[in-house]
mmCIF file of N, CA and C in Angstrom:
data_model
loop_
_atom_site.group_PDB
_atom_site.id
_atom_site.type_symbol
_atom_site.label_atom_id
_atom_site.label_comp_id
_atom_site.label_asym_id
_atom_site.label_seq_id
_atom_site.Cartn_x
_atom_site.Cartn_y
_atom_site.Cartn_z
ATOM 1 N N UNK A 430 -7.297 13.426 -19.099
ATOM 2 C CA UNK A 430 -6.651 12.596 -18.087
ATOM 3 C C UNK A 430 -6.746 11.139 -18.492
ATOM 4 N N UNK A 431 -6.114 10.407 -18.116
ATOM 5 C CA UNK A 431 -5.857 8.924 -18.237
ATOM 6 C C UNK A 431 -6.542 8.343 -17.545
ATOM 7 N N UNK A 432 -6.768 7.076 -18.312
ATOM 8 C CA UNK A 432 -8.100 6.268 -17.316
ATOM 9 C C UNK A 432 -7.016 5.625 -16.693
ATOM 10 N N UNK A 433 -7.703 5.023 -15.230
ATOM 11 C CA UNK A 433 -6.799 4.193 -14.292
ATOM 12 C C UNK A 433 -6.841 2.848 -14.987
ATOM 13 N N UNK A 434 -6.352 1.637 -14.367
ATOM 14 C CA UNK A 434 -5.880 0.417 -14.498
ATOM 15 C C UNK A 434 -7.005 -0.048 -13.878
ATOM 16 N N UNK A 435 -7.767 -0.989 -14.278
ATOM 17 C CA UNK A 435 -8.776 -1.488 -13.618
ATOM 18 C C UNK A 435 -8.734 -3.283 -13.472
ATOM 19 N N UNK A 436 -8.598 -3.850 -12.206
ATOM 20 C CA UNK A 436 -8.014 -5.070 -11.787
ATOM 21 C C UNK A 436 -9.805 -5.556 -11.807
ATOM 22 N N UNK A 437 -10.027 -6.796 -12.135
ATOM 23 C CA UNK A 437 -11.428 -7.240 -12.152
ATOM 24 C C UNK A 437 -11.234 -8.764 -11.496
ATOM 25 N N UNK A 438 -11.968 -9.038 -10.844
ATOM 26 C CA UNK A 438 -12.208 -10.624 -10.471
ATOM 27 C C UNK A 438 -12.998 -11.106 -10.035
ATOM 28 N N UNK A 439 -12.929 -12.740 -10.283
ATOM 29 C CA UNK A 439 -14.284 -12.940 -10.838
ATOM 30 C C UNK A 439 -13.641 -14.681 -10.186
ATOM 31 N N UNK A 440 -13.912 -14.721 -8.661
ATOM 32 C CA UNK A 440 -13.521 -15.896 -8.544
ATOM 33 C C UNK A 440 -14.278 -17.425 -8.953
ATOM 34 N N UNK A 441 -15.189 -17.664 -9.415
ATOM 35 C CA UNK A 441 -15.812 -18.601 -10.071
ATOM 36 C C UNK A 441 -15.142 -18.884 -11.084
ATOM 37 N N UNK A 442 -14.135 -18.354 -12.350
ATOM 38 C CA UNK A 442 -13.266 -18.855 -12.886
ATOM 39 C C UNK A 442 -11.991 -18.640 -12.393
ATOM 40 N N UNK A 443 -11.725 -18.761 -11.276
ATOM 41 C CA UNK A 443 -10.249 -18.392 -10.936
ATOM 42 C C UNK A 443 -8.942 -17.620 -11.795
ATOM 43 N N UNK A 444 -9.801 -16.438 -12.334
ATOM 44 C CA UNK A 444 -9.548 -15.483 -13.476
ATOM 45 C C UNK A 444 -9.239 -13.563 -12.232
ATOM 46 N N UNK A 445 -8.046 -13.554 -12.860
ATOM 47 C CA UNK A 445 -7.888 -11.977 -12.391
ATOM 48 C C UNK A 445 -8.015 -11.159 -13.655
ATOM 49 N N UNK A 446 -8.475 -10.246 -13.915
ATOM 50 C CA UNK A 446 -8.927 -9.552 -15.600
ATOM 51 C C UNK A 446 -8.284 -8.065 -14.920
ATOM 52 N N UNK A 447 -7.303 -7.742 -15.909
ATOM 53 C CA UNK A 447 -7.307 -6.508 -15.609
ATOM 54 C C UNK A 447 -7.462 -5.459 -17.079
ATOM 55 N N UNK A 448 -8.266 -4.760 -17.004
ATOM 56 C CA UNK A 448 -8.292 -3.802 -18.368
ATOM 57 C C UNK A 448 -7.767 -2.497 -18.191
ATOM 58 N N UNK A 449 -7.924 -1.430 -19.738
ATOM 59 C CA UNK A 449 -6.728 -0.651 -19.575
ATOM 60 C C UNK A 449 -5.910 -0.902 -19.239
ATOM 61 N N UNK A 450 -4.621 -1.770 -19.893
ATOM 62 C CA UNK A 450 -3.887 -1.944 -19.334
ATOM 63 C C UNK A 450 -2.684 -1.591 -20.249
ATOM 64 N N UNK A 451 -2.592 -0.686 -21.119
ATOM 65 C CA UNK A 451 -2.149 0.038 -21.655
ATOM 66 C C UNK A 451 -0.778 0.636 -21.153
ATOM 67 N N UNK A 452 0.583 0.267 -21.388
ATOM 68 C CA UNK A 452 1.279 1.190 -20.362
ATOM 69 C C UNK A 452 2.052 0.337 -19.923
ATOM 70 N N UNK A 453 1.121 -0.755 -19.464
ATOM 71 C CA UNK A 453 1.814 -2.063 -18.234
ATOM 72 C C UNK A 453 2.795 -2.755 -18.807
ATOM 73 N N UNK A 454 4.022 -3.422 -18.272
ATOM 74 C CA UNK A 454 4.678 -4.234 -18.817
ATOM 75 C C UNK A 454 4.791 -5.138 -18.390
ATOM 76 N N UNK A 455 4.442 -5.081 -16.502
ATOM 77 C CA UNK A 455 4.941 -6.572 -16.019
ATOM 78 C C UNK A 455 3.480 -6.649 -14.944
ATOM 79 N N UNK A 456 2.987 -8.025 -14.878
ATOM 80 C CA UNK A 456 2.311 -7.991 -13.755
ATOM 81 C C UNK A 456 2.557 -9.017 -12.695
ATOM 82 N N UNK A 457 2.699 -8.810 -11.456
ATOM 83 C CA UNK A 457 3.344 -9.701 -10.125
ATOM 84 C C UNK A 457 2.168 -9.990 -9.257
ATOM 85 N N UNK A 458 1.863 -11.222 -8.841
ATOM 86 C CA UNK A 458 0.998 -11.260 -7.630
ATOM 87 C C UNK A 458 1.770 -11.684 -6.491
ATOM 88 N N UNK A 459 1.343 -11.256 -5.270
ATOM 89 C CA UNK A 459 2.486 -11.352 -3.894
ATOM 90 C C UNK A 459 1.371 -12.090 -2.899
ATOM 91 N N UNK A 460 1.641 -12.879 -2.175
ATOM 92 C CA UNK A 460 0.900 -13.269 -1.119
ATOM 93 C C UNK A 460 0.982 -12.219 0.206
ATOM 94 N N UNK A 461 0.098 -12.048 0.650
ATOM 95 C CA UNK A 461 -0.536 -11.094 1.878
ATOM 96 C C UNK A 461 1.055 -10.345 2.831
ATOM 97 N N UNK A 462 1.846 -11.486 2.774
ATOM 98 C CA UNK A 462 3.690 -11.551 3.192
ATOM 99 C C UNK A 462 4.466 -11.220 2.402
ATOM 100 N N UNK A 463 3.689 -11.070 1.170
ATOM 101 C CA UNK A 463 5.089 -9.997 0.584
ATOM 102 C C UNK A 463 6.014 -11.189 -0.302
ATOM 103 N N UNK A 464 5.682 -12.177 -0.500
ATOM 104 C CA UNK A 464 6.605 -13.021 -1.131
ATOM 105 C C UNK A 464 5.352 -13.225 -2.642
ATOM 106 N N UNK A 465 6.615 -13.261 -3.877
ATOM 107 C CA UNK A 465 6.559 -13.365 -4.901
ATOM 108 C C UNK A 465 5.634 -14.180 -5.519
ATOM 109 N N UNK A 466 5.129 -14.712 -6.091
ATOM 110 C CA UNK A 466 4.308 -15.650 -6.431
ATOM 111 C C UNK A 466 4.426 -16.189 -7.958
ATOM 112 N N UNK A 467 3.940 -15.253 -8.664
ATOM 113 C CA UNK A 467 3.850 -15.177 -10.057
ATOM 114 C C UNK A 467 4.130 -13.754 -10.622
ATOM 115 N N UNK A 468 5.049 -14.178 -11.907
ATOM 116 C CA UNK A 468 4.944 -12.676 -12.948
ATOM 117 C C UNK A 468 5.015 -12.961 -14.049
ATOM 118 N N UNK A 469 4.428 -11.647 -14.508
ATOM 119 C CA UNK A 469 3.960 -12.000 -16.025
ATOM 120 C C UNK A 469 4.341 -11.065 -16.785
ATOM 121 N N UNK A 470 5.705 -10.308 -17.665
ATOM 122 C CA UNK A 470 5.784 -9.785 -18.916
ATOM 123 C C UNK A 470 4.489 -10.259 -20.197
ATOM 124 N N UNK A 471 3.801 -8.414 -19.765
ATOM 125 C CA UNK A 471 2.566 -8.366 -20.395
ATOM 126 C C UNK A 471 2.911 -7.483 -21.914
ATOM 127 N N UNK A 472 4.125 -6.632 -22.069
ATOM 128 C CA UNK A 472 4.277 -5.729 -23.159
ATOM 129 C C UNK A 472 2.893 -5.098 -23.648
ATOM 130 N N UNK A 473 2.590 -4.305 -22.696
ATOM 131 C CA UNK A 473 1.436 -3.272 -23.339
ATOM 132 C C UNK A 473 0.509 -3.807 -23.883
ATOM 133 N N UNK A 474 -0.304 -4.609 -23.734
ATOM 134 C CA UNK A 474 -1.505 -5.066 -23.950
ATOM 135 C C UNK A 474 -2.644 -4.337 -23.471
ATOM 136 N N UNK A 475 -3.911 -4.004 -23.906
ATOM 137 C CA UNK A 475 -5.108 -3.510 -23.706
ATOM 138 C C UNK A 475 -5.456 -4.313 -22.326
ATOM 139 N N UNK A 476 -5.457 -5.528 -22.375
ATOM 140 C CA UNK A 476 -6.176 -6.030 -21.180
ATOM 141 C C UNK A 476 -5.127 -7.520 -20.964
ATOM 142 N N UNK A 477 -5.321 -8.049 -19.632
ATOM 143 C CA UNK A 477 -4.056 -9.245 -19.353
ATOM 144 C C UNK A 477 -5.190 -9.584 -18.223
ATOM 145 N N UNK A 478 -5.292 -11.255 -18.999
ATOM 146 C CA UNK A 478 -6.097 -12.055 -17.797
ATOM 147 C C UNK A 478 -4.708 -13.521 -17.427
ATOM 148 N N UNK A 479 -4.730 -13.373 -15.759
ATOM 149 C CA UNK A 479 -4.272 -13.924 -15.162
ATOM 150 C C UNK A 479 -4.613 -14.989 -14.284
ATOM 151 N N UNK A 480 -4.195 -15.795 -14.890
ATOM 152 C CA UNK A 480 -4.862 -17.080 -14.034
ATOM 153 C C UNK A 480 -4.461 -17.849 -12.817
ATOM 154 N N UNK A 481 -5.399 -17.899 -11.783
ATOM 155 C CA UNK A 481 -4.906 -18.320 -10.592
ATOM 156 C C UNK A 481 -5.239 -19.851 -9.881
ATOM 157 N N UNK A 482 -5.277 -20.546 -10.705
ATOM 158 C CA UNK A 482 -5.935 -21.736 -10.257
ATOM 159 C C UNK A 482 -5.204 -22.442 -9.483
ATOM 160 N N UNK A 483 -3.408 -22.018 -9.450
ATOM 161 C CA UNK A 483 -2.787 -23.017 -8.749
ATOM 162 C C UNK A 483 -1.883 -22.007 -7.385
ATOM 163 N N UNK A 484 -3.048 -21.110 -6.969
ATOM 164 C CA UNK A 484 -3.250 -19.879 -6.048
ATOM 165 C C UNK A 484 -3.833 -20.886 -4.898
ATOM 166 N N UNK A 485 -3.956 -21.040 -3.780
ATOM 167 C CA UNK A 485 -4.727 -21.578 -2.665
ATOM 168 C C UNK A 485 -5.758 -20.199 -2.405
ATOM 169 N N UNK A 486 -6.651 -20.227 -1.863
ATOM 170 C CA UNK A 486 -7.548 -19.679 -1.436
ATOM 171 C C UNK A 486 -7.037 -19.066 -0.076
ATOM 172 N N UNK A 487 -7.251 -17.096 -0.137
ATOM 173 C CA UNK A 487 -6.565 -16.677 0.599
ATOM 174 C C UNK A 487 -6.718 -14.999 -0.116
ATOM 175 N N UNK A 488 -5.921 -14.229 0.901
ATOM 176 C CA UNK A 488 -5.474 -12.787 0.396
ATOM 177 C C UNK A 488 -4.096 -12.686 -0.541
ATOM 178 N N UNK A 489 -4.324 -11.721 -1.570
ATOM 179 C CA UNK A 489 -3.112 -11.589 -2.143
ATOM 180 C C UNK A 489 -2.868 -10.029 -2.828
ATOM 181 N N UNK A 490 -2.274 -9.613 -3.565
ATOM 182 C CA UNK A 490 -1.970 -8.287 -3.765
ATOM 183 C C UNK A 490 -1.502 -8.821 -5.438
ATOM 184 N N UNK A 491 -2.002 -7.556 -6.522
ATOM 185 C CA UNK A 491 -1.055 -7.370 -7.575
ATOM 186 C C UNK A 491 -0.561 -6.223 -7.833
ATOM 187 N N UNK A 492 0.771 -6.307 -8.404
ATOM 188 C CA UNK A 492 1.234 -5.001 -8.066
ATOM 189 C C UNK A 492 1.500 -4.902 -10.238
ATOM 190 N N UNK A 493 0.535 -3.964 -10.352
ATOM 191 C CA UNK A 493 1.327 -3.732 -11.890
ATOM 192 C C UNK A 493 2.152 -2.647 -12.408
ATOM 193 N N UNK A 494 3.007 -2.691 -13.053
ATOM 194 C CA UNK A 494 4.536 -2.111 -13.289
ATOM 195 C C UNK A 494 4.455 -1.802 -14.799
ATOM 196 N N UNK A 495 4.855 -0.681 -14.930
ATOM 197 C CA UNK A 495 5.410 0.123 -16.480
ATOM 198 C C UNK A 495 7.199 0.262 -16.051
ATOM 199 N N UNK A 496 6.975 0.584 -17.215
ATOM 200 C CA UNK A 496 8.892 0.606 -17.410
ATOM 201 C C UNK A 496 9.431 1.526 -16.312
ATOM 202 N N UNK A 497 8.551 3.031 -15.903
ATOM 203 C CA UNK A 497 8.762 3.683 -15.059
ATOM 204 C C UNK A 497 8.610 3.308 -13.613
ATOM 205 N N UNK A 498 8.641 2.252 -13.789
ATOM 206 C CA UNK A 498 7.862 1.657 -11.888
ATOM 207 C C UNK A 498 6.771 1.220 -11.519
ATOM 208 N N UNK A 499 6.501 0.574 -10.425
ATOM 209 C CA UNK A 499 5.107 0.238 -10.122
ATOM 210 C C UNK A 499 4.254 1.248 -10.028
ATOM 211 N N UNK A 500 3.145 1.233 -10.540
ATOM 212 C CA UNK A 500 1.793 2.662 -10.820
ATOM 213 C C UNK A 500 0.495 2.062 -9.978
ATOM 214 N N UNK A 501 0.560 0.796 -9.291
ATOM 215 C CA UNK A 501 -0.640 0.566 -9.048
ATOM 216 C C UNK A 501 -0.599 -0.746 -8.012
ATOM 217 N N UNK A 502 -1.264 -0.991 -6.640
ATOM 218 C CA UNK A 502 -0.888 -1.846 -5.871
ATOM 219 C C UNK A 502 -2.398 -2.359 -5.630
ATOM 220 N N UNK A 503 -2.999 -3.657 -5.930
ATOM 221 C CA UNK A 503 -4.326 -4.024 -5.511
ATOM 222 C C UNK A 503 -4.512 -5.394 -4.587
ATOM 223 N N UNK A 504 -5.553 -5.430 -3.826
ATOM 224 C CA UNK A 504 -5.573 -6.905 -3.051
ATOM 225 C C UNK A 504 -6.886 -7.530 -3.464
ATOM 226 N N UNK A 505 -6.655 -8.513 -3.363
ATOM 227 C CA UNK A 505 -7.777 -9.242 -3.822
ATOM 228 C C UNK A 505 -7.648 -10.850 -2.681
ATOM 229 N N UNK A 506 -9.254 -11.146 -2.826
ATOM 230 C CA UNK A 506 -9.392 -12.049 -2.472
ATOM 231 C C UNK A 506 -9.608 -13.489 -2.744
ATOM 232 N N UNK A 507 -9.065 -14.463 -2.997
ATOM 233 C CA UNK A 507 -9.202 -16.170 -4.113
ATOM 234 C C UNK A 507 -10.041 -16.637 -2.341
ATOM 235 N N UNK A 508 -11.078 -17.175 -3.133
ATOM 236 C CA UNK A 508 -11.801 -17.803 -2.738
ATOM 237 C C UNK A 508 -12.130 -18.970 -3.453
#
């Protein structure tokens, strides 16, 4: 079986880390409302760190996407 997608954060560097990320092509962060924020054409990379420094402090969601569709919906918190 396939390992999952694993979203990591680590708000002291205003860093989202996601590993295994194998697969992925695009990654989107959405604010808590559903509106767009940032995306990132990752082309299959092992791991994609995303930086949020110009994020306000708050709830947000990433949603990461393979060619076949979104596979994975996470929330996180910027503090």
């Amino acid at each position: 079986a396939e390992e999952a997608f694993k979203v990591i954060y680590n708000p002291m560097h205003d860093l989202l880390k996601v590993s295994n990320a194998r697969g992925v092509n695009m990654a989107e962060i959405y604010n808590i409302n559903g509106t767009l924020l940032k995306r990132m054409n990752v082309n299959n990379q092992e791991s994609i760190d995303i930086t949020l420094q110009d994020l306000p402090e708050g709830l947000f969601m990433i949603k990461l996407n393979t060619k076949s569709g979104p596979v994975q919906v996470d929330k996180f918190l910027k503090m």
